[in-house]
Short mmCIF file of C-alpha atoms in Angstrom, two decimals:
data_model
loop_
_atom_site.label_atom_id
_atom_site.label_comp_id
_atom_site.label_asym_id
_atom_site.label_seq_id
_atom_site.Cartn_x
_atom_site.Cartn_y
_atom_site.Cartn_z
CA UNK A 854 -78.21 5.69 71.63
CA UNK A 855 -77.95 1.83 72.31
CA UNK A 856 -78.73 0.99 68.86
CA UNK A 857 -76.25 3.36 67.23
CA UNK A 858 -73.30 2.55 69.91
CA UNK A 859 -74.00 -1.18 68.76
CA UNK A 860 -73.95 -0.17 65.30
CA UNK A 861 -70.71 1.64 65.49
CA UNK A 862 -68.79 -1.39 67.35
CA UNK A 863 -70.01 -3.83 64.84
CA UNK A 864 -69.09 -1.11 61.92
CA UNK A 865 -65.24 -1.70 63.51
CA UNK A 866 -65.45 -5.69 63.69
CA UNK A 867 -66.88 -5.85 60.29
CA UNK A 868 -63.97 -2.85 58.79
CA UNK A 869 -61.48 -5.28 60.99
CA UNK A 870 -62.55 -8.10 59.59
CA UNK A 871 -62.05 -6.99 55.85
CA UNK A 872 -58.56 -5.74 56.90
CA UNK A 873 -57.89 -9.62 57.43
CA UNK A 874 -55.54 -11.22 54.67
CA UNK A 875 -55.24 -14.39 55.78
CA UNK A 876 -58.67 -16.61 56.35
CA UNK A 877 -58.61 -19.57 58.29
CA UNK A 878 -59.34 -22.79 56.65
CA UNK A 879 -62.79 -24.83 56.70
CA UNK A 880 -63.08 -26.49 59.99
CA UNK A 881 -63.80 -29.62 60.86
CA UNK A 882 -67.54 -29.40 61.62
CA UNK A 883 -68.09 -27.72 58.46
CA UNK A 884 -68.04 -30.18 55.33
CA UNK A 885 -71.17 -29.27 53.53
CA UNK A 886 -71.20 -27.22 50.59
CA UNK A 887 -72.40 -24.17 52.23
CA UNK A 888 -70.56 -21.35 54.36
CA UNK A 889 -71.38 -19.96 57.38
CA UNK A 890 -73.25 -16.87 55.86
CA UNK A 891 -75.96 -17.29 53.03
CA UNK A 892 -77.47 -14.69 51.82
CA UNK A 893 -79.84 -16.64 48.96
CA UNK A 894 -82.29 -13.28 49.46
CA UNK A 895 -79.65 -10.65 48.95
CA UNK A 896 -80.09 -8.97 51.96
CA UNK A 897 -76.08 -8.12 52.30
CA UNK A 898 -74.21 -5.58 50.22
CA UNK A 899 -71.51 -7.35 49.01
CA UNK A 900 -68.55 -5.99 51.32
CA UNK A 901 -71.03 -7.09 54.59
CA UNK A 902 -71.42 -10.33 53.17
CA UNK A 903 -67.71 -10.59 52.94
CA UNK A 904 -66.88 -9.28 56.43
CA UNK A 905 -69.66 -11.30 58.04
CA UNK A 906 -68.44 -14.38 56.57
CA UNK A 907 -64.67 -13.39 57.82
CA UNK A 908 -66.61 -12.67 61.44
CA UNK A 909 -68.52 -16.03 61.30
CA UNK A 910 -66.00 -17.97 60.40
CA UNK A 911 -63.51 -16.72 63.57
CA UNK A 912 -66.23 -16.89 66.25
CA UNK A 913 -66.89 -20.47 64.96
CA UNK A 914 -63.05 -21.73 65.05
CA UNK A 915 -62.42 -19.89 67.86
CA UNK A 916 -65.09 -21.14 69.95
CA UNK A 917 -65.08 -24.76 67.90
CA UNK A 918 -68.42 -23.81 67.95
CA UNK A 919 -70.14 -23.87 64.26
CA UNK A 920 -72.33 -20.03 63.85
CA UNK A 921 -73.67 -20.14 60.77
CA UNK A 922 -76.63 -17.41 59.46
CA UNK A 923 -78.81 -17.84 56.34
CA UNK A 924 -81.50 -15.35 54.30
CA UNK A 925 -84.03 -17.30 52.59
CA UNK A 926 -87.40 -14.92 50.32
CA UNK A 927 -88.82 -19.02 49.90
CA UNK A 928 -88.99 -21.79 52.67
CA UNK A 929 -90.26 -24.32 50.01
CA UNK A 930 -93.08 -24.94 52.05
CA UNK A 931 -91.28 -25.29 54.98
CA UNK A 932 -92.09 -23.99 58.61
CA UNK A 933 -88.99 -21.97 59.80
CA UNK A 934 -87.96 -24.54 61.97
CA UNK A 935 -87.50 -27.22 59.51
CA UNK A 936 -85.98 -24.71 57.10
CA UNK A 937 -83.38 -23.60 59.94
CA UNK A 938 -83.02 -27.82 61.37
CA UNK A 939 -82.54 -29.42 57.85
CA UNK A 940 -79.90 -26.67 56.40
CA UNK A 941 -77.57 -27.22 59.38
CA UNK A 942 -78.24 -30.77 59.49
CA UNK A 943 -77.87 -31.49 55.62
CA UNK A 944 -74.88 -29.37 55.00
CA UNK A 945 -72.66 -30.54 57.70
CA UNK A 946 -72.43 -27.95 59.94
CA UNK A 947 -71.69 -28.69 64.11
CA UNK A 948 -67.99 -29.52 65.80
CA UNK A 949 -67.95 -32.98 67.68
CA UNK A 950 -70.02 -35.95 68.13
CA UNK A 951 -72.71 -33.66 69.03
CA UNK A 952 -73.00 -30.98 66.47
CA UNK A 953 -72.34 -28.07 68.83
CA UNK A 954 -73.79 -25.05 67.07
CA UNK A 955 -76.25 -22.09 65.94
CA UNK A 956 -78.10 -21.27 62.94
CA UNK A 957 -80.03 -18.04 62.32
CA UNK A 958 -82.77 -17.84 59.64
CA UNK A 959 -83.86 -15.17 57.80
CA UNK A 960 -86.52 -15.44 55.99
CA UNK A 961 -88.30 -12.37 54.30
CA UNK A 962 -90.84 -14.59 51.93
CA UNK A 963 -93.87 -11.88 50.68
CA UNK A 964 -96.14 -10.84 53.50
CA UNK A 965 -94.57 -13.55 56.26
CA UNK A 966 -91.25 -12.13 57.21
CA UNK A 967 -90.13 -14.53 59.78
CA UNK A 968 -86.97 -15.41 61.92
CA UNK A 969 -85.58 -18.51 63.93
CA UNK A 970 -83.22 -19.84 65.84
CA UNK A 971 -81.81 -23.21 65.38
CA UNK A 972 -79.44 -24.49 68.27
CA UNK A 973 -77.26 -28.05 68.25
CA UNK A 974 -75.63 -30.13 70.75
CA UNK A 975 -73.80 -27.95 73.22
CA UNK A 976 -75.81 -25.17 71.95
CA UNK A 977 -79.10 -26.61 73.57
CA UNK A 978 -77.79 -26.16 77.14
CA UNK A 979 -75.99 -22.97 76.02
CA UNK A 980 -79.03 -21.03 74.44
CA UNK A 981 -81.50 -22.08 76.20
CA UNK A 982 -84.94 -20.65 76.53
CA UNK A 983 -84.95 -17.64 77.56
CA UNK A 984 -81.70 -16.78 75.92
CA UNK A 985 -83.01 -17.22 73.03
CA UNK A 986 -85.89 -14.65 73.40
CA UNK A 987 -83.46 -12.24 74.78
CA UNK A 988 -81.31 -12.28 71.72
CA UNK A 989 -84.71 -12.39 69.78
CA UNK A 990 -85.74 -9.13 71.70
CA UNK A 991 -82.39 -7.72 70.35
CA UNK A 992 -82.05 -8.25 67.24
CA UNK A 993 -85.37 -8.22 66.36
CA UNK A 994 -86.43 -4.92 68.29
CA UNK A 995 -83.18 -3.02 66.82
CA UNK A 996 -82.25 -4.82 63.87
CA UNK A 997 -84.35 -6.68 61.53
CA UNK A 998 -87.60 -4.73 62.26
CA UNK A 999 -85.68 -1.83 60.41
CA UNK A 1000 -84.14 -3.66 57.55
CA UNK A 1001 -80.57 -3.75 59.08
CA UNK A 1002 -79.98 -7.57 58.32
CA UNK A 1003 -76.21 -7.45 58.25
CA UNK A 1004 -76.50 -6.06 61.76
CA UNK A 1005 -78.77 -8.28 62.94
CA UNK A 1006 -76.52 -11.68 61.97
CA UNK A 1007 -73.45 -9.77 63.21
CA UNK A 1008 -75.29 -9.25 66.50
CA UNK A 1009 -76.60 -12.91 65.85
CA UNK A 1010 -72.33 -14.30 66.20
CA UNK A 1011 -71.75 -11.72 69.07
CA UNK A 1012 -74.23 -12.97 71.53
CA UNK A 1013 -73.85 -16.70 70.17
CA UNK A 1014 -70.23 -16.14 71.19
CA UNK A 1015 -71.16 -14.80 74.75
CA UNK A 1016 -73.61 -17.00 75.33
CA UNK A 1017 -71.60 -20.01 75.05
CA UNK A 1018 -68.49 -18.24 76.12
CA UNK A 1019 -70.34 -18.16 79.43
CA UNK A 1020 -72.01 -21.56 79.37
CA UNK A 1021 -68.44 -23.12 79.43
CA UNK A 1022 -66.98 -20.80 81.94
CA UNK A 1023 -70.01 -21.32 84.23
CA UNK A 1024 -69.41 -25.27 83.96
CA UNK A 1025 -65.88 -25.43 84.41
CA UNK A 1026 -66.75 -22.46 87.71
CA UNK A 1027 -69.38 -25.38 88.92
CA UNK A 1028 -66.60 -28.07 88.98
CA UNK A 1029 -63.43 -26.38 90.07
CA UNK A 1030 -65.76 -24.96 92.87
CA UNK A 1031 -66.67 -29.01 93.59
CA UNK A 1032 -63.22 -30.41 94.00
CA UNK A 1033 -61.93 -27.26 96.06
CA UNK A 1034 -65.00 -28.10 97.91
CA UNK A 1035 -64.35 -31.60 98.37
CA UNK A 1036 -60.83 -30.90 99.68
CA UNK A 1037 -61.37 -28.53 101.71
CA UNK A 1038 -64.09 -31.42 103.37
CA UNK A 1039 -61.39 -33.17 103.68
CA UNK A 1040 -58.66 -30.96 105.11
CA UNK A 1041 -61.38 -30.07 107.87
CA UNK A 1042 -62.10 -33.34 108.69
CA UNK A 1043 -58.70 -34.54 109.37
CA UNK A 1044 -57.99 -31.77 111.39
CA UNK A 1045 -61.49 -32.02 113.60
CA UNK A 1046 -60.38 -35.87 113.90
CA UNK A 1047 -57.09 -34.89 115.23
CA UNK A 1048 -57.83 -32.56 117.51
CA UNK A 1049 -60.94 -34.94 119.40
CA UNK A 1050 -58.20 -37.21 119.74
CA UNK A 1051 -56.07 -34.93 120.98
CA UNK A 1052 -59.15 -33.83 123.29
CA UNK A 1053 -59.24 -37.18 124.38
CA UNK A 1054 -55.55 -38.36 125.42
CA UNK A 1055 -55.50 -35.51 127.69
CA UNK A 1056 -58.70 -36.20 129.63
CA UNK A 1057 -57.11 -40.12 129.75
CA UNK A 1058 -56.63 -40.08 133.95
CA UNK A 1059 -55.45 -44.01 134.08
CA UNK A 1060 -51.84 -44.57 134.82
CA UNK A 1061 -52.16 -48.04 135.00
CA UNK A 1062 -53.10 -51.01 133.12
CA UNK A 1063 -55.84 -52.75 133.94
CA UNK A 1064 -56.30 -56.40 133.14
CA UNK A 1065 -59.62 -56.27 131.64
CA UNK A 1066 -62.01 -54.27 129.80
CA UNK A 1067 -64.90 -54.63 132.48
CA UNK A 1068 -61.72 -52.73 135.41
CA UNK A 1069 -62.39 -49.36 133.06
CA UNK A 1070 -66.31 -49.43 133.58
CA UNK A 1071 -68.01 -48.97 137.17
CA UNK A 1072 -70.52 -51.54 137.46
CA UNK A 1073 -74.01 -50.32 136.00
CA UNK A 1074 -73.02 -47.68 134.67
CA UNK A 1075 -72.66 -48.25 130.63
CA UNK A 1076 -76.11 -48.20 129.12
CA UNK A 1077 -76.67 -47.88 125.26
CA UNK A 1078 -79.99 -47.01 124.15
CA UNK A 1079 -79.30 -45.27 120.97
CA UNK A 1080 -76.78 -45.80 117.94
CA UNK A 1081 -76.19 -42.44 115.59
CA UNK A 1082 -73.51 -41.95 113.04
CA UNK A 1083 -71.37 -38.68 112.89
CA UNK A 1084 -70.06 -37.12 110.53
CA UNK A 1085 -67.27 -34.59 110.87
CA UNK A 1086 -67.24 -32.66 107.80
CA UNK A 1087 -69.57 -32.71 104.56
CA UNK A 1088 -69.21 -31.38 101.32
CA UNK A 1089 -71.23 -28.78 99.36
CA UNK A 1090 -71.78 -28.13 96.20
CA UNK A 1091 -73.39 -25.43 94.26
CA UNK A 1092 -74.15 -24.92 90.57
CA UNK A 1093 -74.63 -21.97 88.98
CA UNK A 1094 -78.24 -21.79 87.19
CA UNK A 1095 -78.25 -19.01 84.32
CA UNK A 1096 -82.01 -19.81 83.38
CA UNK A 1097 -84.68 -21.50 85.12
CA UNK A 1098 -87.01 -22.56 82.18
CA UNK A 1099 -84.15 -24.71 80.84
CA UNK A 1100 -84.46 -25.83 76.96
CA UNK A 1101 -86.88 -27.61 75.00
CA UNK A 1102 -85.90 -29.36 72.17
CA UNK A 1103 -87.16 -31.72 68.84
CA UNK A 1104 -86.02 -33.65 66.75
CA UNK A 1105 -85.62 -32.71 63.19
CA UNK A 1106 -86.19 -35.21 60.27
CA UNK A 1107 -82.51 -36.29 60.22
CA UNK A 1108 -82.79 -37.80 63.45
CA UNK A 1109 -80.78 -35.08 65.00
CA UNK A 1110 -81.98 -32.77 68.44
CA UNK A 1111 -82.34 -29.16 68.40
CA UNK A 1112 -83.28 -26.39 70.31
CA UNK A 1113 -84.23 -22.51 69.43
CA UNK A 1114 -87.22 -20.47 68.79
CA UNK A 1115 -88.55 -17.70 66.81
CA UNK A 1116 -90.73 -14.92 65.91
CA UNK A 1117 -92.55 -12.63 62.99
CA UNK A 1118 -91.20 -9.26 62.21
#
């Protein structure tokens, strides 16, 4: 029931997509000769290739977040990693300084059908870990391991989308909750300082001045033994942790950092 629900809703996006007459340019983080779907196994009919491309291309300019997906029957002696690394790396895919994006390898080479995840810059923190073998779980376990490839990458750029959707909304949450925080430290503080004062002047019993300090203390009575600092208000912060296994990463061979992970199916 899951599986054909899916199905139907990415049937609309992709029918949507091909309804679409005007296609947004190249972005920035895409200069390579390449697009953001590949399909050098012919593993797409040619309308899903079109609409996925459509679909690819608006999750990656809307998010400013490169998705790209590629099919691949020869790795040239490659593991999928390196494939995955090296074809986002050498063909100019990522937005920003840091390369913030996802690639999705498909590779269906005789006997060794394989697929990976590649993540980049933002993309590392966003799909970590154990996002990554959720999404695996998905579209492996409903997708791929039935031959529905278009699917799979369309489900591939949906929970790419959500996952860093999320990622941002969660850090922007973390911060904004920080500085409210913060104030709010503040705004108590003043008002626990005004009222002790406040506490203060009206246990004040003295009506007149007294010529020196030592007229306001009875003789052997003031003895300090102890010093401690208080502190009338603090601040708290708390960040929201989607994961706790975090991500690993490596470097591929242009130098660059990645994250991801994959599987046989």
């Amino acid at each position: 029931m899951k599986k054909r629900l899916f199905s139907a809703i990415i049937t609309v996006l992709m029918l949507a997509a091909l309804c679409l007459t005007v296609y947004g340019s190249p972005s920035d983080g895409m200069n390579g000769a390449a697009t953001r779907v590949n399909d050098f196994a012919d593993l797409f009919l040619p309308e899903e290739e079109e609409a996925l491309l459509t679909y690819f291309d608006e999750i990656s300019e809307t998010l400013q977040f490169d998705v790209v997906v590629v099919t691949t029957d020869s790795l040239d002696g490659k593991s999928c990693m390196a494939y995955a690394d090296d074809f986002f790396d050498y063909n100019g895919f990522g937005y920003g300084e840091n390369y913030d994006g996802a690639l999705f390898l498909i590779s269906v080479e005789p006997d060794h059908r394989q697929c990976w995840i590649s993540t980049s810059g933002f993309g590392i923190k966003a799909i970590d870990d154990d996002t990554v073998d959720e999404m695996l779980d998905t579209i492996v376990g409903y997708y791929l391991s039935d031959g529905e490839y278009a699917y799979g990458a369309a489900e591939f750029a949906y929970l790419c989308g959500q996952a860093v959707d999320g990622a941002r909304e969660a850090a922007t949450f973390s911060t904004g909750k920080l500085i409210r925080w913060v104030g709010i430290g503040l705004v108590i503080g003043v008002v626990v300082a005004l009222i002790y004062v406040a506490i203060l002047k009206s246990q004040m019993k003295s009506v007149h001045l007294k010529g020196e300090a030592n007229d306001y203390v009875k003789k052997d009575s003031l003895h300090l033994t102890d010093k401690a600092d208080i502190f009338l208000y603090r601040s708290v912060s708390r960040v929201k942790h989607e994961s706790s296994g975090g991500s690993s990463s490596h470097t591929s061979s242009s130098g660059r950092s990645h994250g991801g992970g994959g599987r046989s199916f």
